[in-house]
Every structure is written in C-alpha cells, then in structure tokens.
Amino acid sequence: LIDSQRARNTSFEDYEKSNKITSGATLIVPTTGNLGISLALLAQKKGHRVIAVVPERTTYDRIHLLKALGVEILRAPNEARREANESPYSVAEKLAKQLNNAVVIDESTSAPREPYLELAEEIFQQAKNDIDYLICGVESGATITALANELRAKIPHIKVVGVEPHGSIIGDNTVVATPHSQNWKIEDLGNNFVPTVLEKGSVDKWVKVSDKAAFSTARQLIRDEGMLCGISSGAVVSAALDIAHKLSQHTTHTPRMVVVLNDTARNYSATLLSDEWLLENDLMDDLTAKKLEYLRSERYRAVRQLLGLPPFLSFRGFASVEDLQLPAAVTISPSAPLSQAFDLMLEREYSQLPVIHSSNKKLVGCISLASVKAHLEDGSAQGSDPVSRWMFHFGKQGKGEKYEVITPDTPLATLGRYLDGATFLMYSFLPNHTAKFFEKNSFAVITDEQRRWCLGVATKYDLISFLNRRNNLIAV
C-alpha cells in the first residue's frame, strides 16, 4: 500500500502538470483495488469522481472499502483479455470517451518512477549493499521494473525474481490461457497479458504460486510472525521460501533476500481471515485444518466434562453420534478402479463405501456393493472403470430426496422425525425410531457441520454395540 500511496501522489502531480486532470475530473481506474483505494483517498479532497473497474475476484471487503470512499464500482470477468470488449481496460477506455472530463489512470501502460526509486534507495540503505535476491510480486510490472533497474545499478550481482499466480501469463506469454486457468483467487498479482510498463529483461527468474500456497503462507505469517499481510504477500513469501529451500547448502555465504510485501490483511476479513471460507475453498494448510478439527473435538469433550454428562448422554440428555466411538472411515477416491472398490467392500464386508476427493478430501459420494456387483455381472461395467462412473454423486440430488446433516454431536434420539419424509438420507441418522433408519438405510456417513469431511461411517452393528455398552454401564 505504501507503493500505491507514493504512486498515486506522483500520478496526480504528473497528470495535473500535463493538464490531464482538471477541476471536477472523473478518474477511471482499471485496478484490483490498492491503487483505486489510494487514489480515492486523495481524489475526494480534490473534488474528483473515481470509478474503479475491477475483476470479479476482487473481495467484498475491498469493494465495501472502495464504496465507503465514494468510489463507483464496475465488475469485469476475470478471464477477459486486455483487448476484449469486457476487460477492465476496454471498459475504462469506453467510459472515458463517453464521460466529459474523464481520464484513465492505467499503471500497466505508464507508471511514475520516482516513488519506486525512493523505495529502492530505502532498501539499499537498510540492506547496506548486501542483497542477493529481490523477490517481488508482479501485476502491472511497475514496482519490479523500477526496483530491479535501480538496485542492479548499485548491486550488479542481484537476482530479481518475479512472482505471479498459476494461470497468469506475464512471465511466459507462450502459455495458452483458458477461462478456468485464469480463475485464480490471489489479488494484486498476475495478468492475462504482458503489461507494457514491465521490462521483462530486468527479471531473472519467474515463479508461479498456487492459491493454496499464497493463502496458507499469509495465514502463517499472521499467526507466527504477527505480520498482518495479505494474500499477494503470502504468495511472494511462499516463492521466497521455495527458492531458499532449493539453494545449495554447501557454501560459506548465506544468501540475503529482500521480499516486497505489498498488501494488508485488512482487505480480506471475509476470505483470508475466515477459517470457514478457507476450509470451504480448500485453501487452508493441512496442519491448521487438522488443528481446527482437533480443537472443535476437544471443545466438545471439555463442555461435556464441565456439564458432568455421562459418556452415553449428549447435551440434551441423549446419546450422541460421538458416543458410537466410530473408527476412522475407510474411503476410496473417484479415480480409483472399480475393481479396487469392489475388493475393498468384499474384504471389509461393507455394503457401501464413502467416496472422497483425492486432492481436497471432500466427501463427494458413495458407491454400493450391490450396484457394483450387478453392473459387473451384466457386463455394463468393467473393473478398470473409474469409481466416479458408477458412484452415487451427492451433488446430484434427485427430486424428492432429502439430505440431513449428521455430525458427531447429533443426538441419536433425534433419528425419527425426518425419516417418514426422507426418501434418501445421505449424511446420517435421524429421530426417534432409530432401528427404522437401518431398515431403510444400510449405513450412515458422519460429517462435520459443513459436510466437508467424512468423519466416520455408522451401521446397525455400531448401534447394537453402543446399546450393549450403555446397558452394561447402567447395570454397573
């Protein structure tokens, strides 16, 4: 943001000197946010109108901040190429022609050098001429170009690394971009064209970073280092760590890196700072996700102990799903061969298996032994077929089918009132007449409240085992 504040001041001065910005002008900014925010702070004081044309990936936090500053917002598709009619840049140019006294401030085509030269001098002075790597995120290319040229003039051996998201084509414009590949969630980094202000010759190496690496690294910086940085900063630090891990350890010289962090966590309260959003979008690092699940489980157990509840009673005085003491679920991937699922169900004596996505571990469906056996016997299925071809997809809910979410703290006594109206039960148990559930359903999949993970699988045998344990406790 410091860079944007310096850039906005210099941009204003340059435009005012050239008479491009006059009293009451409309400033149109094709931007993901930071420059728009900085310009809005100054424009309001000078009586200018600001219109920001932003991509769809821009967070609502940033949109709300821009609106609070009086900025008018227009959205553009993430995948729109610069020359496309619906791109932020084309929309901005059209608006400028239609509105009186309007000017487009586009830092991808022109950017003032002075603010970046000041930053380069600060880096040089503080690093005391001892820098081996400059690592910087790239969107317009203004920052990395100016810093690279200025620092290389004083430190010839410095290596400059540009960082962009997977799907961006700035570093390698021979890559064919597709709408899907350009749907990255990292803001303030990457583009689907090569900005003219960027001098690619000033960059020695390009590193692409995934959304998950950027988000998880940003959260780790906030948690472990107390640095309230944003997603693009997480991406740049992730790239720096990757480079550091690949450096040779057989040297007496310890390379020194300068990493430019250009955003703040304040713009991402609904995304980066939201545990639920990160989990839902599979962007939280595995360690943190496991810790959250562990803490939820421990909190549940602690409250039970605090209330003095017996092991077979839930908060409402009834046994809960947790009391079934289910083992970890045996699952299979959608890409696994059908023969593997068939053999696994026969070996474990299972009638069905939950199907878990191989990469994000989400519960996506189930596969039935009876169905697989029937298809194999009539020749419609082959053992080499992927499980996904013959599984029941939970996302494809049929008409009249009703899914109920059952979590570890769902009371078993709740198992009946949904039963009469439910033709198919995906996620678990239901009220009063527990035995009737297993007359209609051979198994139940237990999930977390958001239905992300398969926590266990329950059958009538688990229920019988629980009833026996409870009776023994009462007898004692």
CSV table of C-alpha atoms in Angstrom, one decimal:
chain,number,residue,atom,x,y,z
A,1,LEU,CA,0.0,0.0,0.0
A,2,ILE,CA,2.9,2.3,0.6
A,3,ASP,CA,3.9,1.9,-3.0
A,4,SER,CA,0.4,2.8,-4.1
A,5,GLN,CA,0.3,5.9,-1.9
A,6,ARG,CA,3.5,7.1,-3.4
A,7,ALA,CA,2.4,6.2,-6.9
A,8,ARG,CA,-0.9,8.0,-6.5
A,9,ASN,CA,0.7,11.2,-5.4
A,10,THR,CA,3.2,11.2,-8.2
A,11,SER,CA,0.5,10.2,-10.8
A,12,PHE,CA,-1.7,13.1,-9.6
A,13,GLU,CA,1.1,15.5,-9.9
A,14,ASP,CA,2.1,14.3,-13.4
A,15,TYR,CA,-1.4,14.4,-14.7
A,16,GLU,CA,-2.1,17.8,-13.2
A,17,LYS,CA,1.1,19.2,-14.7
A,18,SER,CA,0.1,17.9,-18.1
A,19,ASN,CA,-3.4,19.3,-17.6
A,20,LYS,CA,-5.0,15.8,-18.0
A,21,ILE,CA,-6.6,16.2,-14.6
A,22,THR,CA,-8.6,19.4,-14.2
A,23,SER,CA,-11.1,20.5,-11.7
A,24,GLY,CA,-14.0,18.1,-11.2
A,25,ALA,CA,-12.4,15.4,-13.4
A,26,THR,CA,-13.6,11.8,-13.4
A,27,LEU,CA,-10.7,9.3,-12.7
A,28,ILE,CA,-11.3,5.9,-14.1
A,29,VAL,CA,-9.0,3.2,-12.7
A,30,PRO,CA,-8.9,-0.4,-14.1
A,31,THR,CA,-7.5,-1.9,-10.9
A,32,THR,CA,-7.8,-4.7,-8.4
A,33,GLY,CA,-8.1,-2.3,-5.6
A,34,ASN,CA,-4.9,-0.8,-4.0
A,35,LEU,CA,-4.4,2.0,-6.5
A,36,GLY,CA,-8.1,2.7,-6.5
A,37,ILE,CA,-8.1,3.0,-2.7
A,38,SER,CA,-5.1,5.3,-2.7
A,39,LEU,CA,-6.5,7.5,-5.5
A,40,ALA,CA,-9.9,7.7,-3.8
A,41,LEU,CA,-8.2,9.0,-0.6
A,42,LEU,CA,-6.7,11.9,-2.5
A,43,ALA,CA,-9.5,12.4,-5.1
A,44,GLN,CA,-12.2,13.2,-2.5
A,45,LYS,CA,-10.1,16.0,-1.1
A,46,LYS,CA,-9.6,17.5,-4.6
A,47,GLY,CA,-13.3,17.1,-5.6
A,48,HIS,CA,-12.7,14.3,-8.2
A,49,ARG,CA,-15.1,11.5,-9.1
A,50,VAL,CA,-13.5,8.0,-9.1
A,51,ILE,CA,-14.7,4.9,-11.0
A,52,ALA,CA,-12.9,1.6,-10.4
A,53,VAL,CA,-13.3,-1.2,-12.9
A,54,VAL,CA,-12.3,-4.4,-11.0
A,55,PRO,CA,-12.2,-8.1,-11.8
A,56,GLU,CA,-14.8,-10.4,-10.3
A,57,ARG,CA,-12.2,-12.0,-8.0
A,58,THR,CA,-12.0,-8.7,-6.0
A,59,THR,CA,-13.1,-9.4,-2.4
A,60,TYR,CA,-16.2,-7.8,-1.0
A,61,ASP,CA,-14.1,-6.3,1.8
A,62,ARG,CA,-12.2,-4.3,-0.8
A,63,ILE,CA,-15.4,-3.4,-2.6
A,64,HIS,CA,-17.0,-2.2,0.6
A,65,LEU,CA,-14.0,0.0,1.4
A,66,LEU,CA,-14.0,1.5,-2.1
A,67,LYS,CA,-17.7,2.3,-1.8
A,68,ALA,CA,-17.2,3.8,1.6
A,69,LEU,CA,-14.6,6.1,0.0
A,70,GLY,CA,-17.2,7.2,-2.6
A,71,VAL,CA,-15.8,5.1,-5.5
A,72,GLU,CA,-18.2,3.8,-8.1
A,73,ILE,CA,-17.6,0.1,-8.9
A,74,LEU,CA,-17.9,-1.8,-12.2
A,75,ARG,CA,-17.1,-5.5,-12.4
A,76,ALA,CA,-15.4,-7.3,-15.2
A,77,PRO,CA,-14.8,-11.0,-15.9
A,78,ASN,CA,-11.6,-12.5,-14.5
A,79,GLU,CA,-10.7,-14.2,-17.8
A,80,ALA,CA,-11.3,-11.2,-20.1
A,81,ARG,CA,-8.1,-10.5,-22.2
A,82,ARG,CA,-7.0,-6.9,-22.3
A,83,GLU,CA,-8.2,-6.4,-25.9
A,84,ALA,CA,-11.6,-7.9,-25.1
A,85,ASN,CA,-14.6,-5.5,-25.0
A,86,GLU,CA,-15.5,-6.6,-21.5
A,87,SER,CA,-12.0,-6.3,-20.0
A,88,PRO,CA,-11.4,-3.7,-17.2
A,89,TYR,CA,-9.1,-1.7,-19.6
A,90,SER,CA,-11.6,-1.7,-22.5
A,91,VAL,CA,-14.4,-0.7,-20.3
A,92,ALA,CA,-12.4,2.1,-18.8
A,93,GLU,CA,-11.5,3.5,-22.2
A,94,LYS,CA,-15.1,3.4,-23.4
A,95,LEU,CA,-16.2,5.2,-20.3
A,96,ALA,CA,-13.6,7.9,-20.7
A,97,LYS,CA,-14.9,8.5,-24.2
A,98,GLN,CA,-18.5,8.7,-23.1
A,99,LEU,CA,-17.9,10.9,-20.0
A,100,ASN,CA,-16.9,14.6,-20.0
A,101,ASN,CA,-13.6,15.5,-18.4
A,102,ALA,CA,-12.6,11.8,-17.8
A,103,VAL,CA,-9.1,10.3,-17.7
A,104,VAL,CA,-8.0,6.7,-17.4
A,105,ILE,CA,-5.2,6.1,-14.9
A,106,ASP,CA,-3.7,2.8,-16.1
A,107,GLU,CA,-0.4,1.8,-14.3
A,108,SER,CA,0.1,-1.2,-16.7
A,109,THR,CA,0.9,1.2,-19.6
A,110,SER,CA,2.6,4.0,-17.7
A,111,ALA,CA,3.8,4.5,-14.2
A,112,PRO,CA,5.8,7.1,-12.4
A,113,ARG,CA,9.4,6.0,-11.5
A,114,GLU,CA,10.0,8.5,-8.7
A,115,PRO,CA,8.2,6.7,-5.8
A,116,TYR,CA,9.8,3.4,-6.7
A,117,LEU,CA,13.2,5.0,-6.8
A,118,GLU,CA,12.7,6.3,-3.3
A,119,LEU,CA,11.7,2.8,-2.2
A,120,ALA,CA,14.8,1.3,-3.9
A,121,GLU,CA,17.0,3.8,-2.1
A,122,GLU,CA,15.5,2.9,1.2
A,123,ILE,CA,16.0,-0.8,0.6
A,124,PHE,CA,19.6,-0.2,-0.5
A,125,GLN,CA,20.4,1.9,2.6
A,126,GLN,CA,18.8,-0.5,5.1
A,127,ALA,CA,20.3,-3.6,3.5
A,128,LYS,CA,23.7,-2.0,3.5
A,129,ASN,CA,24.6,-3.1,0.0
A,130,ASP,CA,24.1,-6.8,1.0
A,131,ILE,CA,21.3,-8.2,-1.2
A,132,ASP,CA,21.4,-11.4,-3.3
A,133,TYR,CA,17.8,-11.7,-4.2
A,134,LEU,CA,14.9,-9.2,-4.8
A,135,ILE,CA,11.6,-11.1,-4.8
A,136,CYS,CA,8.6,-9.1,-5.9
A,137,GLY,CA,5.0,-9.8,-7.0
A,138,VAL,CA,4.0,-8.7,-10.4
A,139,GLU,CA,0.7,-7.3,-11.8
A,140,SER,CA,1.5,-4.1,-13.7
A,141,GLY,CA,5.2,-4.6,-13.5
A,142,ALA,CA,5.9,-1.1,-12.4
A,143,THR,CA,7.3,-2.0,-9.0
A,144,ILE,CA,9.6,-4.8,-10.1
A,145,THR,CA,10.9,-2.9,-13.1
A,146,ALA,CA,11.9,0.2,-11.2
A,147,LEU,CA,13.3,-1.6,-8.2
A,148,ALA,CA,15.3,-4.0,-10.4
A,149,ASN,CA,16.9,-1.3,-12.5
A,150,GLU,CA,17.7,0.9,-9.6
A,151,LEU,CA,19.1,-1.8,-7.3
A,152,ARG,CA,21.0,-3.6,-10.1
A,153,ALA,CA,22.9,-0.3,-10.9
A,154,LYS,CA,24.2,-0.4,-7.4
A,155,ILE,CA,24.3,-4.2,-6.8
A,156,PRO,CA,25.2,-5.8,-10.1
A,157,HIS,CA,25.1,-9.4,-8.8
A,158,ILE,CA,21.5,-9.1,-7.5
A,159,LYS,CA,19.0,-11.7,-8.8
A,160,VAL,CA,15.5,-10.4,-9.4
A,161,VAL,CA,12.6,-12.8,-9.1
A,162,GLY,CA,9.0,-12.1,-10.3
A,163,VAL,CA,6.1,-13.9,-8.6
A,164,GLU,CA,2.7,-14.5,-10.2
A,165,PRO,CA,-0.2,-16.9,-9.7
A,166,HIS,CA,-0.7,-20.2,-11.6
A,167,GLY,CA,-2.7,-19.2,-14.7
A,168,SER,CA,-1.1,-15.8,-15.1
A,169,ILE,CA,0.9,-15.4,-18.4
A,170,ILE,CA,3.2,-12.4,-17.6
A,171,GLY,CA,6.3,-14.5,-17.1
A,172,ASP,CA,5.6,-16.8,-20.0
A,173,ASN,CA,3.2,-15.4,-22.6
A,174,THR,CA,3.5,-18.5,-24.8
A,175,VAL,CA,1.2,-20.3,-22.3
A,176,VAL,CA,-2.3,-20.6,-23.6
A,177,ALA,CA,-4.6,-19.1,-21.1
A,178,THR,CA,-8.1,-20.6,-20.6
A,179,PRO,CA,-11.1,-19.1,-18.6
A,180,HIS,CA,-10.6,-21.9,-16.0
A,181,SER,CA,-6.8,-21.4,-15.6
A,182,GLN,CA,-7.3,-17.7,-15.1
A,183,ASN,CA,-9.7,-18.0,-12.2
A,184,TRP,CA,-7.1,-17.6,-9.5
A,185,LYS,CA,-8.1,-16.1,-6.2
A,186,ILE,CA,-4.8,-14.2,-5.4
A,187,GLU,CA,-5.4,-10.5,-5.8
A,188,ASP,CA,-2.9,-7.8,-6.9
A,189,LEU,CA,-0.8,-10.4,-8.7
A,190,GLY,CA,-0.8,-11.8,-12.2
A,191,ASN,CA,-2.4,-10.8,-15.5
A,192,ASN,CA,-3.6,-12.4,-18.8
A,193,PHE,CA,-1.4,-10.1,-20.8
A,194,VAL,CA,2.1,-8.7,-20.5
A,195,PRO,CA,2.0,-5.1,-19.3
A,196,THR,CA,3.8,-2.6,-21.5
A,197,VAL,CA,5.4,-0.9,-18.4
A,198,LEU,CA,7.1,-4.2,-17.5
A,199,GLU,CA,10.7,-4.6,-18.7
A,200,LYS,CA,10.9,-8.4,-18.7
A,201,GLY,CA,14.7,-8.3,-19.3
A,202,SER,CA,15.1,-6.9,-15.8
A,203,VAL,CA,13.6,-10.1,-14.2
A,204,ASP,CA,16.0,-13.1,-13.9
A,205,LYS,CA,13.5,-15.7,-12.8
A,206,TRP,CA,9.7,-16.2,-12.7
A,207,VAL,CA,8.0,-18.3,-10.0
A,208,LYS,CA,4.3,-19.3,-10.1
A,209,VAL,CA,2.5,-19.8,-6.8
A,210,SER,CA,-0.8,-21.6,-6.2
A,211,ASP,CA,-3.8,-20.1,-4.4
A,212,LYS,CA,-3.4,-22.6,-1.5
A,213,ALA,CA,0.3,-21.7,-1.0
A,214,ALA,CA,-0.5,-18.0,-1.0
A,215,PHE,CA,-3.4,-18.2,1.4
A,216,SER,CA,-1.8,-20.7,3.8
A,217,THR,CA,1.5,-18.8,3.9
A,218,ALA,CA,-0.3,-15.5,4.6
A,219,ARG,CA,-2.1,-17.1,7.5
A,220,GLN,CA,1.1,-18.5,8.8
A,221,LEU,CA,2.7,-15.0,8.7
A,222,ILE,CA,-0.2,-13.5,10.6
A,223,ARG,CA,-0.2,-16.3,13.2
A,224,ASP,CA,3.5,-17.0,13.7
A,225,GLU,CA,5.1,-13.6,12.8
A,226,GLY,CA,2.4,-11.2,13.7
A,227,MET,CA,2.5,-9.6,10.3
A,228,LEU,CA,-0.9,-8.5,9.1
A,229,CYS,CA,-0.1,-9.0,5.4
A,230,GLY,CA,-2.5,-10.1,2.6
A,231,ILE,CA,-2.7,-12.8,0.1
A,232,SER,CA,-0.2,-11.5,-2.5
A,233,SER,CA,2.3,-11.0,0.3
A,234,GLY,CA,1.7,-14.7,1.2
A,235,ALA,CA,2.4,-15.6,-2.4
A,236,VAL,CA,5.7,-13.7,-2.5
A,237,VAL,CA,6.9,-15.2,0.8
A,238,SER,CA,5.9,-18.7,-0.4
A,239,ALA,CA,8.1,-18.2,-3.5
A,240,ALA,CA,11.0,-16.9,-1.4
A,241,LEU,CA,10.8,-20.0,0.8
A,242,ASP,CA,10.7,-22.2,-2.2
A,243,ILE,CA,13.8,-20.6,-3.6
A,244,ALA,CA,15.6,-20.7,-0.2
A,245,HIS,CA,14.9,-24.4,0.1
A,246,LYS,CA,16.5,-25.1,-3.3
A,247,LEU,CA,19.7,-23.1,-2.6
A,248,SER,CA,22.8,-25.1,-2.2
A,249,GLN,CA,23.7,-25.7,1.5
A,250,HIS,CA,27.4,-26.3,0.6
A,251,THR,CA,28.5,-22.7,0.7
A,252,THR,CA,30.0,-20.4,3.3
A,253,HIS,CA,27.9,-17.5,2.1
A,254,THR,CA,24.3,-17.2,3.4
A,255,PRO,CA,22.2,-15.5,0.6
A,256,ARG,CA,20.2,-12.5,1.7
A,257,MET,CA,16.8,-11.9,0.3
A,258,VAL,CA,14.6,-8.8,0.2
A,259,VAL,CA,10.9,-9.7,-0.2
A,260,VAL,CA,8.4,-6.9,-1.1
A,261,LEU,CA,5.1,-7.3,0.8
A,262,ASN,CA,2.6,-5.1,-0.9
A,263,ASP,CA,-0.8,-5.7,0.8
A,264,THR,CA,-2.5,-5.9,4.1
A,265,ALA,CA,-4.9,-8.4,5.7
A,266,ARG,CA,-7.5,-5.6,6.3
A,267,ASN,CA,-9.0,-6.2,2.8
A,268,TYR,CA,-9.6,-9.9,3.4
A,269,SER,CA,-11.7,-10.4,6.5
A,270,ALA,CA,-14.3,-12.5,4.6
A,271,THR,CA,-11.7,-14.6,2.8
A,272,LEU,CA,-8.1,-14.8,4.2
A,273,LEU,CA,-9.2,-14.2,7.8
A,274,SER,CA,-12.2,-16.5,7.7
A,275,ASP,CA,-11.5,-20.1,8.7
A,276,GLU,CA,-14.8,-21.2,7.3
A,277,TRP,CA,-14.1,-19.7,3.9
A,278,LEU,CA,-10.6,-21.1,3.7
A,279,LEU,CA,-11.9,-24.6,4.5
A,280,GLU,CA,-14.8,-24.3,2.1
A,281,ASN,CA,-12.4,-23.3,-0.7
A,282,ASP,CA,-9.6,-25.8,0.2
A,283,LEU,CA,-7.1,-23.0,0.8
A,284,MET,CA,-6.1,-23.7,4.4
A,285,ASP,CA,-2.9,-25.5,5.0
A,286,ASP,CA,-3.3,-29.1,6.2
A,287,LEU,CA,-1.7,-28.6,9.6
A,288,THR,CA,-4.0,-25.7,10.5
A,289,ALA,CA,-7.1,-27.6,9.2
A,290,LYS,CA,-6.2,-30.6,11.4
A,291,LYS,CA,-5.7,-28.3,14.4
A,292,LEU,CA,-9.1,-26.7,13.9
A,293,GLU,CA,-10.8,-30.1,13.8
A,294,TYR,CA,-8.9,-31.2,16.9
A,295,LEU,CA,-9.8,-28.0,18.8
A,296,ARG,CA,-13.5,-28.5,17.9
A,297,SER,CA,-13.4,-32.0,19.1
A,298,GLU,CA,-11.6,-31.1,22.3
A,299,ARG,CA,-14.0,-28.2,22.9
A,300,TYR,CA,-16.9,-30.6,22.6
A,301,ARG,CA,-15.4,-33.1,25.0
A,302,ALA,CA,-14.5,-30.3,27.5
A,303,VAL,CA,-18.1,-29.0,27.6
A,304,ARG,CA,-19.4,-32.5,28.2
A,305,GLN,CA,-17.0,-32.9,31.2
A,306,LEU,CA,-17.8,-29.5,32.5
A,307,LEU,CA,-21.5,-30.3,32.5
A,308,GLY,CA,-20.8,-33.7,34.1
A,309,LEU,CA,-22.5,-35.6,31.4
A,310,PRO,CA,-22.2,-39.4,31.4
A,311,PRO,CA,-20.4,-41.0,28.4
A,312,PHE,CA,-23.7,-42.1,26.9
A,313,LEU,CA,-25.5,-38.7,27.2
A,314,SER,CA,-25.4,-35.7,24.9
A,315,PHE,CA,-26.0,-32.1,26.0
A,316,ARG,CA,-29.8,-32.7,25.8
A,317,GLY,CA,-29.6,-35.8,27.9
A,318,PHE,CA,-29.5,-38.3,25.0
A,319,ALA,CA,-26.7,-40.3,23.5
A,320,SER,CA,-25.0,-38.6,20.5
A,321,VAL,CA,-23.3,-40.0,17.4
A,322,GLU,CA,-19.9,-39.3,19.0
A,323,ASP,CA,-20.8,-42.0,21.7
A,324,LEU,CA,-20.8,-44.7,19.0
A,325,GLN,CA,-17.0,-44.4,19.1
A,326,LEU,CA,-16.7,-45.0,15.4
A,327,PRO,CA,-13.3,-45.8,13.9
A,328,ALA,CA,-11.8,-43.7,11.1
A,329,ALA,CA,-13.8,-44.2,7.8
A,330,VAL,CA,-12.4,-46.4,5.1
A,331,THR,CA,-12.9,-44.4,1.9
A,332,ILE,CA,-12.0,-44.5,-1.8
A,333,SER,CA,-11.1,-42.0,-4.5
A,334,PRO,CA,-13.3,-41.2,-7.5
A,335,SER,CA,-10.4,-42.0,-9.8
A,336,ALA,CA,-9.7,-45.5,-8.3
A,337,PRO,CA,-10.6,-48.5,-10.4
A,338,LEU,CA,-14.0,-50.1,-9.8
A,339,SER,CA,-12.3,-53.4,-9.0
A,340,GLN,CA,-10.4,-51.8,-6.1
A,341,ALA,CA,-13.7,-50.6,-4.6
A,342,PHE,CA,-15.3,-54.0,-5.1
A,343,ASP,CA,-12.5,-55.9,-3.5
A,344,LEU,CA,-12.3,-53.5,-0.6
A,345,MET,CA,-16.0,-53.8,0.2
A,346,LEU,CA,-15.8,-57.6,0.0
A,347,GLU,CA,-12.7,-57.7,2.2
A,348,ARG,CA,-14.2,-55.4,4.9
A,349,GLU,CA,-17.7,-56.8,4.5
A,350,TYR,CA,-19.0,-53.3,3.7
A,351,SER,CA,-22.2,-52.7,1.7
A,352,GLN,CA,-21.1,-49.2,0.7
A,353,LEU,CA,-18.0,-47.0,0.7
A,354,PRO,CA,-17.8,-43.2,1.0
A,355,VAL,CA,-16.0,-41.6,-2.0
A,356,ILE,CA,-13.5,-38.9,-1.0
A,357,HIS,CA,-11.9,-36.4,-3.5
A,358,SER,CA,-8.2,-37.4,-3.8
A,359,SER,CA,-6.9,-33.8,-3.6
A,360,ASN,CA,-9.2,-31.8,-1.3
A,361,LYS,CA,-10.5,-34.8,0.7
A,362,LYS,CA,-14.1,-33.6,0.3
A,363,LEU,CA,-16.9,-36.1,0.6
A,364,VAL,CA,-18.4,-36.4,-2.9
A,365,GLY,CA,-20.5,-39.5,-2.9
A,366,CYS,CA,-20.7,-43.2,-2.1
A,367,ILE,CA,-20.6,-46.5,-4.0
A,368,SER,CA,-22.7,-49.5,-3.4
A,369,LEU,CA,-21.5,-53.1,-3.3
A,370,ALA,CA,-24.9,-54.4,-4.7
A,371,SER,CA,-24.8,-51.9,-7.5
A,372,VAL,CA,-21.2,-52.6,-8.5
A,373,LYS,CA,-21.8,-56.4,-8.4
A,374,ALA,CA,-24.9,-56.1,-10.6
A,375,HIS,CA,-23.1,-53.9,-13.2
A,376,LEU,CA,-20.0,-56.2,-13.3
A,377,GLU,CA,-22.2,-59.3,-13.7
A,378,ASP,CA,-24.3,-57.9,-16.5
A,379,GLY,CA,-21.2,-56.6,-18.3
A,380,SER,CA,-22.2,-52.9,-18.3
A,381,ALA,CA,-19.2,-52.1,-16.0
A,382,GLN,CA,-15.5,-53.1,-16.2
A,383,GLY,CA,-13.1,-53.5,-13.3
A,384,SER,CA,-10.9,-50.8,-14.9
A,385,ASP,CA,-13.7,-48.2,-14.9
A,386,PRO,CA,-13.2,-45.3,-12.5
A,387,VAL,CA,-15.3,-45.3,-9.4
A,388,SER,CA,-16.7,-41.9,-10.4
A,389,ARG,CA,-18.6,-43.5,-13.3
A,390,TRP,CA,-20.7,-45.8,-11.1
A,391,MET,CA,-20.8,-43.9,-7.8
A,392,PHE,CA,-23.7,-42.0,-6.4
A,393,HIS,CA,-22.9,-38.3,-6.6
A,394,PHE,CA,-24.1,-36.4,-3.5
A,395,GLY,CA,-24.1,-33.2,-5.5
A,396,LYS,CA,-26.7,-34.7,-7.9
A,397,GLN,CA,-29.7,-34.8,-5.6
A,398,GLY,CA,-32.8,-36.2,-7.2
A,399,LYS,CA,-36.3,-34.9,-6.9
A,400,GLY,CA,-37.9,-35.8,-3.5
A,401,GLU,CA,-34.6,-36.8,-2.0
A,402,LYS,CA,-33.8,-35.1,1.3
A,403,TYR,CA,-30.3,-35.0,2.8
A,404,GLU,CA,-29.9,-34.4,6.5
A,405,VAL,CA,-26.5,-33.4,8.1
A,406,ILE,CA,-25.4,-35.6,11.0
A,407,THR,CA,-22.4,-34.6,13.0
A,408,PRO,CA,-20.6,-36.2,16.0
A,409,ASP,CA,-22.7,-34.2,18.5
A,410,THR,CA,-26.1,-35.1,16.9
A,411,PRO,CA,-28.3,-36.9,19.5
A,412,LEU,CA,-29.1,-40.4,18.5
A,413,ALA,CA,-32.6,-39.8,19.8
A,414,THR,CA,-33.2,-37.3,17.0
A,415,LEU,CA,-33.4,-40.1,14.5
A,416,GLY,CA,-37.1,-40.2,13.5
A,417,ARG,CA,-38.9,-37.1,12.6
A,418,TYR,CA,-37.2,-36.7,9.2
A,419,LEU,CA,-37.4,-40.4,8.4
A,420,ASP,CA,-41.0,-40.5,7.2
A,421,GLY,CA,-40.4,-37.7,4.7
A,422,ALA,CA,-36.9,-38.7,3.6
A,423,THR,CA,-36.7,-41.0,0.7
A,424,PHE,CA,-32.9,-41.0,0.8
A,425,LEU,CA,-30.6,-40.0,3.7
A,426,MET,CA,-27.1,-39.0,2.8
A,427,TYR,CA,-25.4,-37.8,5.9
A,428,SER,CA,-26.7,-39.8,8.7
A,429,PHE,CA,-29.0,-40.7,11.4
A,430,LEU,CA,-32.4,-39.4,12.2
A,431,PRO,CA,-35.0,-39.3,15.0
A,432,ASN,CA,-37.0,-41.4,17.5
A,433,HIS,CA,-37.2,-44.9,15.8
A,434,THR,CA,-33.5,-45.5,15.4
A,435,ALA,CA,-33.9,-49.1,14.2
A,436,LYS,CA,-36.2,-47.9,11.4
A,437,PHE,CA,-33.4,-45.9,10.0
A,438,PHE,CA,-31.3,-49.0,9.4
A,439,GLU,CA,-34.3,-50.8,7.9
A,440,LYS,CA,-34.3,-48.2,5.1
A,441,ASN,CA,-30.6,-47.3,5.0
A,442,SER,CA,-27.7,-49.7,5.3
A,443,PHE,CA,-25.2,-47.2,6.5
A,444,ALA,CA,-24.8,-43.5,7.5
A,445,VAL,CA,-22.0,-41.2,6.7
A,446,ILE,CA,-21.0,-38.8,9.6
A,447,THR,CA,-19.6,-35.4,8.6
A,448,ASP,CA,-18.7,-32.1,10.0
A,449,GLU,CA,-21.4,-29.3,10.0
A,450,GLN,CA,-20.3,-28.0,6.6
A,451,ARG,CA,-20.3,-31.5,5.1
A,452,ARG,CA,-16.7,-31.2,4.1
A,453,TRP,CA,-15.1,-34.3,5.5
A,454,CYS,CA,-16.2,-37.9,6.1
A,455,LEU,CA,-15.5,-38.4,9.9
A,456,GLY,CA,-16.9,-41.9,10.1
A,457,VAL,CA,-19.4,-44.5,8.8
A,458,ALA,CA,-22.1,-46.0,11.1
A,459,THR,CA,-24.1,-49.2,10.6
A,460,LYS,CA,-26.7,-51.0,12.6
A,461,TYR,CA,-23.9,-53.1,14.2
A,462,ASP,CA,-22.4,-49.9,15.6
A,463,LEU,CA,-25.8,-49.1,17.1
A,464,ILE,CA,-26.1,-52.5,18.6
A,465,SER,CA,-22.6,-52.3,20.1
A,466,PHE,CA,-23.4,-48.9,21.6
A,467,LEU,CA,-26.6,-50.2,23.2
A,468,ASN,CA,-24.8,-53.1,24.7
A,469,ARG,CA,-22.1,-50.8,26.2
A,470,ARG,CA,-24.8,-48.5,27.6
A,471,ASN,CA,-26.7,-51.3,29.1
A,472,ASN,CA,-23.6,-52.6,30.8
A,473,LEU,CA,-22.8,-49.1,32.2
A,474,ILE,CA,-26.3,-48.8,33.6
A,475,ALA,CA,-26.1,-52.3,35.1
A,476,VAL,CA,-22.9,-51.4,36.9
